[in-house]
Short mmCIF file of C-alpha atoms in Angstrom, two decimals:
data_model
loop_
_atom_site.label_atom_id
_atom_site.label_comp_id
_atom_site.label_asym_id
_atom_site.label_seq_id
_atom_site.Cartn_x
_atom_site.Cartn_y
_atom_site.Cartn_z
CA GLY A 179 96.38 106.10 86.52
CA GLN A 180 92.90 106.42 87.88
CA GLN A 181 92.34 109.71 89.67
CA VAL A 182 90.20 109.47 92.77
CA MET A 183 89.62 112.78 94.54
CA GLN A 184 88.52 112.95 98.15
CA ILE A 185 87.15 115.89 100.16
CA PRO A 186 87.47 117.41 102.63
CA GLN A 187 91.11 116.95 103.57
CA TYR A 188 90.40 117.71 107.23
CA GLN A 189 87.29 117.65 109.38
CA HIS A 190 87.08 118.66 113.02
CA VAL A 191 83.87 117.79 114.85
CA GLN A 192 82.53 117.78 118.36
CA GLU A 193 81.72 114.39 119.74
CA GLY A 194 78.14 113.57 118.82
CA GLU A 195 78.16 115.53 115.55
CA ASP A 196 77.85 113.83 112.19
CA PHE A 197 80.68 113.52 109.65
CA THR A 198 80.75 112.93 105.91
CA THR A 199 83.61 112.42 103.45
CA TYR A 200 83.18 112.34 99.69
CA CYS A 201 85.05 110.55 96.95
CA ASN A 202 84.82 111.47 93.26
CA SER A 203 86.21 109.92 90.11
CA SER A 204 86.42 111.34 86.59
CA THR A 205 85.50 107.94 85.16
CA THR A 206 83.13 105.14 86.08
CA LEU A 207 84.37 102.81 88.77
CA SER A 208 83.59 99.11 88.80
CA ASN A 209 83.77 99.19 92.59
CA ILE A 210 84.95 101.37 95.44
CA GLN A 211 86.50 100.48 98.77
CA TRP A 212 86.79 102.39 102.03
CA TYR A 213 89.61 102.12 104.56
CA LYS A 214 90.29 103.58 107.99
CA GLN A 215 93.73 104.38 109.34
CA ARG A 216 94.00 105.09 113.06
CA PRO A 217 96.75 107.50 114.16
CA GLY A 218 100.06 105.62 114.07
CA GLY A 219 98.43 102.63 112.39
CA HIS A 220 98.00 101.23 108.94
CA PRO A 221 94.91 101.35 106.67
CA VAL A 222 92.29 98.74 107.47
CA PHE A 223 89.57 97.72 105.05
CA LEU A 224 86.04 98.77 105.98
CA ILE A 225 83.82 97.89 103.03
CA GLN A 226 83.49 97.48 99.28
CA LEU A 227 80.61 98.80 97.16
CA VAL A 228 79.94 97.33 93.74
CA LYS A 229 76.43 98.15 92.57
CA SER A 230 75.11 101.44 91.24
CA GLY A 231 73.22 103.28 94.00
CA GLU A 232 74.32 100.79 96.63
CA VAL A 233 73.97 101.74 100.29
CA LYS A 234 75.58 99.73 103.07
CA LYS A 235 75.57 100.31 106.81
CA GLN A 236 77.95 99.29 109.54
CA LYS A 237 76.49 100.46 112.86
CA ARG A 238 76.89 104.28 112.74
CA LEU A 239 78.68 104.24 109.37
CA THR A 240 76.73 104.54 106.11
CA PHE A 241 78.43 104.03 102.76
CA GLN A 242 76.91 105.05 99.43
CA PHE A 243 77.90 104.45 95.83
CA GLY A 244 76.51 106.90 93.31
CA GLU A 245 74.08 105.98 90.58
CA ALA A 246 76.66 106.77 87.91
CA LYS A 247 79.35 104.89 89.88
CA LYS A 248 81.58 107.95 89.81
CA ASN A 249 81.21 109.03 93.41
CA SER A 250 80.87 107.63 96.87
CA SER A 251 80.40 108.87 100.41
CA LEU A 252 80.98 107.72 103.95
CA HIS A 253 78.74 109.18 106.63
CA ILE A 254 79.26 108.71 110.36
CA THR A 255 76.34 109.46 112.64
CA ALA A 256 77.00 110.80 116.14
CA THR A 257 80.78 110.61 116.06
CA GLN A 258 82.73 109.16 118.96
CA THR A 259 86.37 109.63 119.92
CA THR A 260 87.03 106.13 118.61
CA ASP A 261 86.18 107.37 115.11
CA VAL A 262 89.35 109.49 115.00
CA GLY A 263 91.62 108.68 112.07
CA THR A 264 92.05 109.05 108.34
CA TYR A 265 89.41 107.67 106.00
CA PHE A 266 90.44 106.67 102.50
CA CYS A 267 88.46 105.66 99.47
CA ALA A 268 90.11 103.45 96.86
CA GLY A 269 89.19 102.37 93.38
CA PRO A 270 90.60 100.28 90.56
CA TYR A 271 92.94 101.73 87.98
CA ALA A 272 91.17 102.41 84.72
CA GLY A 273 92.48 100.43 81.77
CA GLY A 274 95.92 98.97 82.15
CA THR A 275 96.85 95.36 81.78
CA SER A 276 96.56 94.16 85.29
CA TYR A 277 93.73 93.15 87.48
CA GLY A 278 93.69 94.25 91.09
CA LYS A 279 95.69 97.47 90.87
CA LEU A 280 94.27 99.90 93.40
CA THR A 281 94.46 103.69 93.62
CA PHE A 282 93.65 105.70 96.75
CA GLY A 283 92.16 109.10 97.40
CA GLN A 284 94.06 111.67 99.45
CA GLY A 285 92.13 110.77 102.59
CA THR A 286 90.07 112.77 105.09
CA ILE A 287 91.58 113.28 108.52
CA LEU A 288 88.85 113.25 111.17
CA THR A 289 89.41 114.81 114.56
CA VAL A 290 86.75 114.40 117.25
CA HIS A 291 86.74 116.78 120.21
CA PRO A 292 85.22 115.29 123.39
CA ASP B 70 94.41 86.17 110.05
CA VAL B 71 96.25 87.61 107.09
CA LYS B 72 99.59 88.94 108.01
CA VAL B 73 101.68 91.38 106.02
CA THR B 74 105.03 91.98 107.65
CA GLN B 75 107.48 94.72 106.78
CA SER B 76 111.08 94.16 107.78
CA SER B 77 111.61 97.45 109.62
CA ARG B 78 109.39 99.92 111.43
CA TYR B 79 111.95 102.73 111.33
CA LEU B 80 114.96 103.17 109.10
CA VAL B 81 117.54 105.93 108.79
CA LYS B 82 119.78 105.94 105.72
CA ARG B 83 122.29 108.28 104.17
CA THR B 84 121.87 110.04 100.84
CA GLY B 85 123.19 107.88 98.01
CA GLU B 86 122.79 104.58 99.84
CA LYS B 87 121.00 101.66 98.26
CA VAL B 88 118.02 100.80 100.46
CA PHE B 89 115.99 97.61 100.57
CA LEU B 90 112.51 97.48 102.09
CA GLU B 91 111.18 93.97 102.50
CA CYS B 92 107.60 92.80 102.72
CA VAL B 93 106.28 89.29 103.34
CA GLN B 94 102.68 88.08 103.30
CA ASP B 95 101.48 84.71 104.55
CA MET B 96 98.14 84.31 102.75
CA ASP B 97 99.25 83.22 99.30
CA HIS B 98 98.00 86.46 97.73
CA GLU B 99 98.79 87.08 94.08
CA ASN B 100 98.77 90.88 94.29
CA MET B 101 101.28 92.93 96.20
CA PHE B 102 101.71 96.69 96.37
CA TRP B 103 104.13 99.33 97.55
CA TYR B 104 102.64 102.68 98.50
CA ARG B 105 104.18 105.84 99.80
CA GLN B 106 102.23 107.95 102.29
CA ASP B 107 102.91 111.67 102.70
CA PRO B 108 100.76 114.28 104.50
CA GLY B 109 98.09 115.70 102.22
CA LEU B 110 98.95 113.32 99.37
CA GLY B 111 97.29 110.16 100.58
CA LEU B 112 98.64 106.81 99.47
CA ARG B 113 100.48 106.92 96.17
CA LEU B 114 101.24 103.71 94.36
CA ILE B 115 104.89 103.13 93.57
CA TYR B 116 104.77 99.62 92.13
CA PHE B 117 102.32 96.76 91.83
CA SER B 118 102.98 93.07 91.27
CA TYR B 119 100.31 90.59 90.21
CA ASP B 120 102.48 87.48 90.10
CA VAL B 121 106.00 86.26 90.68
CA LYS B 122 108.46 88.25 88.55
CA MET B 123 105.58 90.41 87.22
CA LYS B 124 105.40 94.10 88.03
CA GLU B 125 103.72 97.26 86.90
CA LYS B 126 104.65 100.85 87.55
CA GLY B 127 102.35 102.94 89.67
CA ASP B 128 102.09 106.70 89.78
CA ILE B 129 105.54 107.49 91.21
CA PRO B 130 108.06 104.78 90.21
CA GLU B 131 110.99 107.11 89.57
CA GLY B 132 113.94 106.35 91.83
CA TYR B 133 112.50 102.98 92.85
CA SER B 134 112.64 99.42 91.63
CA VAL B 135 111.05 96.23 92.91
CA SER B 136 111.73 92.54 93.04
CA ARG B 137 109.34 89.63 93.39
CA GLU B 138 111.21 86.34 93.18
CA LYS B 139 108.83 84.45 95.44
CA LYS B 140 105.08 84.81 95.75
CA GLU B 141 105.15 85.78 99.40
CA ARG B 142 107.88 88.40 99.19
CA PHE B 143 107.91 91.82 97.53
CA SER B 144 110.93 94.07 97.90
CA LEU B 145 111.18 97.79 97.25
CA ILE B 146 114.61 99.09 96.31
CA LEU B 147 115.76 102.68 96.44
CA GLU B 148 118.69 102.64 94.04
CA SER B 149 120.31 105.80 95.44
CA ALA B 150 118.39 107.23 98.35
CA SER B 151 117.63 110.93 98.33
CA THR B 152 116.16 113.21 100.98
CA ASN B 153 112.92 113.57 99.01
CA GLN B 154 112.35 109.86 99.53
CA THR B 155 111.94 110.40 103.25
CA SER B 156 108.44 109.05 103.84
CA MET B 157 106.22 106.32 105.24
CA TYR B 158 106.25 103.24 103.02
CA LEU B 159 103.36 100.81 103.15
CA CYS B 160 103.25 97.34 101.66
CA ALA B 161 99.93 95.63 100.95
CA SER B 162 98.65 92.41 99.46
CA SER B 163 95.34 91.21 98.06
CA LEU B 164 93.81 88.15 96.52
CA SER B 165 93.26 88.02 92.78
CA ARG B 166 89.76 86.72 92.17
CA TRP B 167 88.37 86.12 88.70
CA GLY B 168 85.39 88.37 88.01
CA SER B 169 86.30 90.77 90.80
CA PRO B 170 88.64 93.57 89.78
CA ASN B 171 89.59 94.34 93.36
CA THR B 172 89.53 92.54 96.64
CA GLU B 173 90.34 93.72 100.14
CA ALA B 174 93.92 94.93 100.54
CA PHE B 175 95.80 94.01 103.71
CA PHE B 176 98.52 96.38 104.82
CA GLY B 177 101.73 95.97 106.72
CA GLN B 178 102.55 98.21 109.66
CA GLY B 179 104.62 100.57 107.53
CA THR B 180 108.28 101.59 107.42
CA ARG B 181 109.15 105.16 108.35
CA LEU B 182 112.24 105.91 106.24
CA THR B 183 114.38 108.95 106.90
CA VAL B 184 117.12 109.82 104.43
CA VAL B 185 119.74 112.19 105.81
#
Protein backbone atom coordinates (compact mmCIF):
# COMPACT_ATOMS: atom_id res chain seq x y z
CA GLY A 1 0.00 0.00 0.00
CA GLN A 2 0.88 3.65 -0.03
CA GLN A 3 3.51 4.53 2.54
CA VAL A 4 2.98 7.86 4.26
CA MET A 5 5.64 8.74 6.82
CA GLN A 6 5.04 11.32 9.51
CA ILE A 7 7.52 13.07 11.83
CA PRO A 8 8.09 13.71 14.63
CA GLN A 9 6.36 10.97 16.60
CA TYR A 10 6.17 13.16 19.71
CA GLN A 11 6.36 16.88 20.33
CA HIS A 12 6.28 18.59 23.71
CA VAL A 13 5.85 22.35 23.70
CA GLN A 14 5.19 25.13 26.16
CA GLU A 15 1.92 26.90 25.70
CA GLY A 16 2.46 29.75 23.26
CA GLU A 17 5.20 28.01 21.28
CA ASP A 18 4.73 26.97 17.67
CA PHE A 19 4.40 23.37 16.48
CA THR A 20 4.94 21.69 13.12
CA THR A 21 4.39 18.12 11.93
CA TYR A 22 5.55 16.81 8.57
CA CYS A 23 4.20 14.15 6.27
CA ASN A 24 6.19 12.57 3.43
CA SER A 25 5.32 10.11 0.70
CA SER A 26 7.58 8.16 -1.63
CA THR A 27 5.16 8.76 -4.50
CA THR A 28 3.02 11.62 -5.71
CA LEU A 29 -0.26 12.04 -3.88
CA SER A 30 -3.42 13.22 -5.59
CA ASN A 31 -4.52 14.76 -2.30
CA ILE A 32 -3.71 14.74 1.39
CA GLN A 33 -5.94 14.98 4.42
CA TRP A 34 -5.24 15.95 8.02
CA TYR A 35 -7.04 14.64 11.10
CA LYS A 36 -6.91 15.41 14.81
CA GLN A 37 -7.55 12.88 17.54
CA ARG A 38 -8.08 14.23 21.05
CA PRO A 39 -6.99 11.99 23.95
CA GLY A 40 -9.61 9.27 24.38
CA GLY A 41 -11.39 10.34 21.20
CA HIS A 42 -11.52 9.33 17.58
CA PRO A 43 -9.87 11.02 14.57
CA VAL A 44 -11.74 14.03 13.25
CA PHE A 45 -11.18 15.46 9.79
CA LEU A 46 -9.50 18.87 9.66
CA ILE A 47 -8.80 19.61 6.01
CA GLN A 48 -7.98 18.26 2.56
CA LEU A 49 -5.33 19.67 0.21
CA VAL A 50 -5.47 18.90 -3.48
CA LYS A 51 -3.38 21.37 -5.47
CA SER A 52 0.39 21.51 -5.80
CA GLY A 53 1.79 24.19 -3.47
CA GLU A 54 -1.57 24.73 -1.82
CA VAL A 55 -1.69 26.57 1.50
CA LYS A 56 -4.80 26.67 3.67
CA LYS A 57 -5.37 28.29 7.03
CA GLN A 58 -7.78 27.56 9.83
CA LYS A 59 -7.28 30.20 12.53
CA ARG A 60 -3.87 29.29 14.06
CA LEU A 61 -3.42 26.20 11.88
CA THR A 62 -1.63 26.41 8.52
CA PHE A 63 -1.59 23.46 6.14
CA GLN A 64 0.75 23.16 3.17
CA PHE A 65 0.99 20.74 0.27
CA GLY A 66 4.37 20.51 -1.42
CA GLU A 67 5.02 21.54 -4.98
CA ALA A 68 5.79 17.95 -5.95
CA LYS A 69 2.73 16.71 -4.02
CA LYS A 70 4.92 14.32 -2.05
CA ASN A 71 4.95 16.13 1.26
CA SER A 72 2.75 18.18 3.50
CA SER A 73 2.96 20.03 6.78
CA LEU A 74 0.70 21.27 9.54
CA HIS A 75 1.88 24.27 11.52
CA ILE A 76 0.20 25.56 14.67
CA THR A 77 1.04 29.07 15.79
CA ALA A 78 1.04 29.90 19.50
CA THR A 79 -0.18 26.55 20.77
CA GLN A 80 -2.91 26.33 23.38
CA THR A 81 -3.80 23.48 25.73
CA THR A 82 -6.80 22.76 23.52
CA ASP A 83 -4.39 21.77 20.74
CA VAL A 84 -3.32 18.65 22.65
CA GLY A 85 -3.84 15.43 20.73
CA THR A 86 -2.53 13.31 17.90
CA TYR A 87 -2.34 14.76 14.40
CA PHE A 88 -2.51 12.40 11.45
CA CYS A 89 -1.98 12.91 7.76
CA ALA A 90 -3.70 10.56 5.33
CA GLY A 91 -3.39 9.93 1.63
CA PRO A 92 -4.86 7.68 -1.02
CA TYR A 93 -3.44 4.26 -1.75
CA ALA A 94 -1.35 4.26 -4.90
CA GLY A 95 -2.66 2.02 -7.66
CA GLY A 96 -5.08 -0.65 -6.62
CA THR A 97 -8.53 -1.18 -7.99
CA SER A 98 -10.58 0.82 -5.61
CA TYR A 99 -11.35 4.43 -5.22
CA GLY A 100 -11.40 5.96 -1.77
CA LYS A 101 -8.96 3.68 0.05
CA LEU A 102 -7.09 5.77 2.59
CA THR A 103 -3.75 5.22 4.32
CA PHE A 104 -2.61 7.09 7.44
CA GLY A 105 0.72 8.26 8.74
CA GLN A 106 1.92 7.19 12.19
CA GLY A 107 0.72 10.42 13.75
CA THR A 108 2.39 13.11 15.86
CA ILE A 109 1.42 13.27 19.52
CA LEU A 110 1.38 16.88 20.71
CA THR A 111 1.64 17.72 24.38
CA VAL A 112 1.23 21.33 25.49
CA HIS A 113 2.53 22.38 28.90
CA PRO A 114 0.67 25.34 30.43
CA ASP B 1 -24.57 14.94 11.32
CA VAL B 2 -22.90 11.79 10.08
CA LYS B 3 -22.91 9.09 12.62
CA VAL B 4 -20.69 6.03 12.68
CA THR B 5 -21.57 3.73 15.54
CA GLN B 6 -19.51 0.82 16.78
CA SER B 7 -21.34 -1.83 18.76
CA SER B 8 -19.03 -1.89 21.78
CA ARG B 9 -16.68 0.58 23.44
CA TYR B 10 -14.82 -2.09 25.40
CA LEU B 11 -14.61 -5.82 24.83
CA VAL B 12 -12.73 -8.59 26.61
CA LYS B 13 -12.45 -11.95 24.87
CA ARG B 14 -10.57 -15.16 25.41
CA THR B 15 -7.87 -16.53 23.14
CA GLY B 16 -9.38 -18.70 20.41
CA GLU B 17 -12.81 -17.10 20.52
CA LYS B 18 -14.50 -15.85 17.38
CA VAL B 19 -15.09 -12.12 17.78
CA PHE B 20 -17.46 -9.87 15.87
CA LEU B 21 -17.04 -6.09 15.80
CA GLU B 22 -19.99 -4.28 14.28
CA CYS B 23 -20.10 -0.87 12.66
CA VAL B 24 -23.11 1.02 11.33
CA GLN B 25 -23.18 4.34 9.48
CA ASP B 26 -26.28 6.39 8.77
CA MET B 27 -25.17 8.58 5.84
CA ASP B 28 -25.46 6.18 2.93
CA HIS B 29 -21.69 6.16 2.41
CA GLU B 30 -20.27 3.73 -0.13
CA ASN B 31 -16.86 3.36 1.51
CA MET B 32 -16.26 1.74 4.86
CA PHE B 33 -13.00 0.96 6.63
CA TRP B 34 -11.64 -0.98 9.56
CA TYR B 35 -8.43 0.33 11.10
CA ARG B 36 -6.37 -0.85 13.99
CA GLN B 37 -4.62 1.73 16.19
CA ASP B 38 -1.55 0.84 18.23
CA PRO B 39 0.91 3.22 19.95
CA GLY B 40 3.64 4.36 17.59
CA LEU B 41 2.07 2.62 14.59
CA GLY B 42 -0.71 5.04 13.75
CA LEU B 43 -3.82 3.77 12.02
CA ARG B 44 -3.26 0.64 9.98
CA LEU B 45 -5.87 -0.43 7.49
CA ILE B 46 -7.21 -3.94 7.97
CA TYR B 47 -9.95 -4.04 5.35
CA PHE B 48 -11.77 -1.64 3.07
CA SER B 49 -15.16 -2.00 1.41
CA TYR B 50 -16.35 0.20 -1.45
CA ASP B 51 -19.77 -1.37 -1.94
CA VAL B 52 -22.06 -4.07 -0.61
CA LYS B 53 -20.31 -7.45 -0.70
CA MET B 54 -17.13 -5.79 -2.06
CA LYS B 55 -13.95 -5.73 -0.02
CA GLU B 56 -10.26 -5.17 -0.37
CA LYS B 57 -7.44 -6.16 1.92
CA GLY B 58 -5.51 -3.44 3.66
CA ASP B 59 -2.03 -3.64 5.12
CA ILE B 60 -2.72 -6.14 7.91
CA PRO B 61 -5.61 -8.47 6.96
CA GLU B 62 -4.12 -11.65 8.44
CA GLY B 63 -6.32 -13.13 11.14
CA TYR B 64 -9.29 -10.96 10.15
CA SER B 65 -12.21 -11.18 7.80
CA VAL B 66 -15.05 -8.79 7.03
CA SER B 67 -18.65 -8.86 5.96
CA ARG B 68 -20.74 -6.22 4.24
CA GLU B 69 -24.20 -7.55 3.48
CA LYS B 70 -25.91 -4.17 3.75
CA LYS B 71 -24.61 -0.77 2.75
CA GLU B 72 -24.82 0.69 6.23
CA ARG B 73 -23.15 -2.15 8.10
CA PHE B 74 -19.55 -3.37 8.03
CA SER B 75 -18.46 -6.15 10.36
CA LEU B 76 -14.95 -7.15 11.34
CA ILE B 77 -14.46 -10.77 12.34
CA LEU B 78 -11.55 -12.18 14.28
CA GLU B 79 -11.71 -15.85 13.34
CA SER B 80 -9.70 -17.05 16.35
CA ALA B 81 -8.71 -14.22 18.64
CA SER B 82 -5.10 -14.03 19.78
CA THR B 83 -3.39 -11.83 22.34
CA ASN B 84 -1.56 -9.91 19.61
CA GLN B 85 -4.94 -8.69 18.39
CA THR B 86 -5.43 -6.72 21.58
CA SER B 87 -5.84 -3.19 20.25
CA MET B 88 -8.11 -0.24 19.53
CA TYR B 89 -10.29 -0.89 16.48
CA LEU B 90 -11.72 2.04 14.56
CA CYS B 91 -14.41 1.91 11.91
CA ALA B 92 -14.82 4.73 9.41
CA SER B 93 -16.95 5.60 6.42
CA SER B 94 -16.70 8.04 3.53
CA LEU B 95 -18.60 9.10 0.48
CA SER B 96 -17.46 7.91 -2.93
CA ARG B 97 -17.47 10.88 -5.26
CA TRP B 98 -16.59 10.62 -8.93
CA GLY B 99 -13.50 12.65 -9.76
CA SER B 100 -12.39 12.80 -6.13
CA PRO B 101 -10.19 9.91 -5.02
CA ASN B 102 -10.82 10.60 -1.36
CA THR B 103 -13.42 12.36 0.68
CA GLU B 104 -13.60 13.08 4.39
CA ALA B 105 -13.63 9.94 6.54
CA PHE B 106 -15.94 9.84 9.55
CA PHE B 107 -14.87 7.64 12.43
CA GLY B 108 -16.73 5.71 15.07
CA GLN B 109 -15.78 6.03 18.72
CA GLY B 110 -13.59 2.94 18.63
CA THR B 111 -13.67 -0.48 20.30
CA ARG B 112 -10.93 -1.28 22.79
CA LEU B 113 -10.50 -5.05 22.46
CA THR B 114 -8.53 -7.04 25.01
CA VAL B 115 -7.78 -10.68 24.29
CA VAL B 116 -6.76 -12.68 27.36
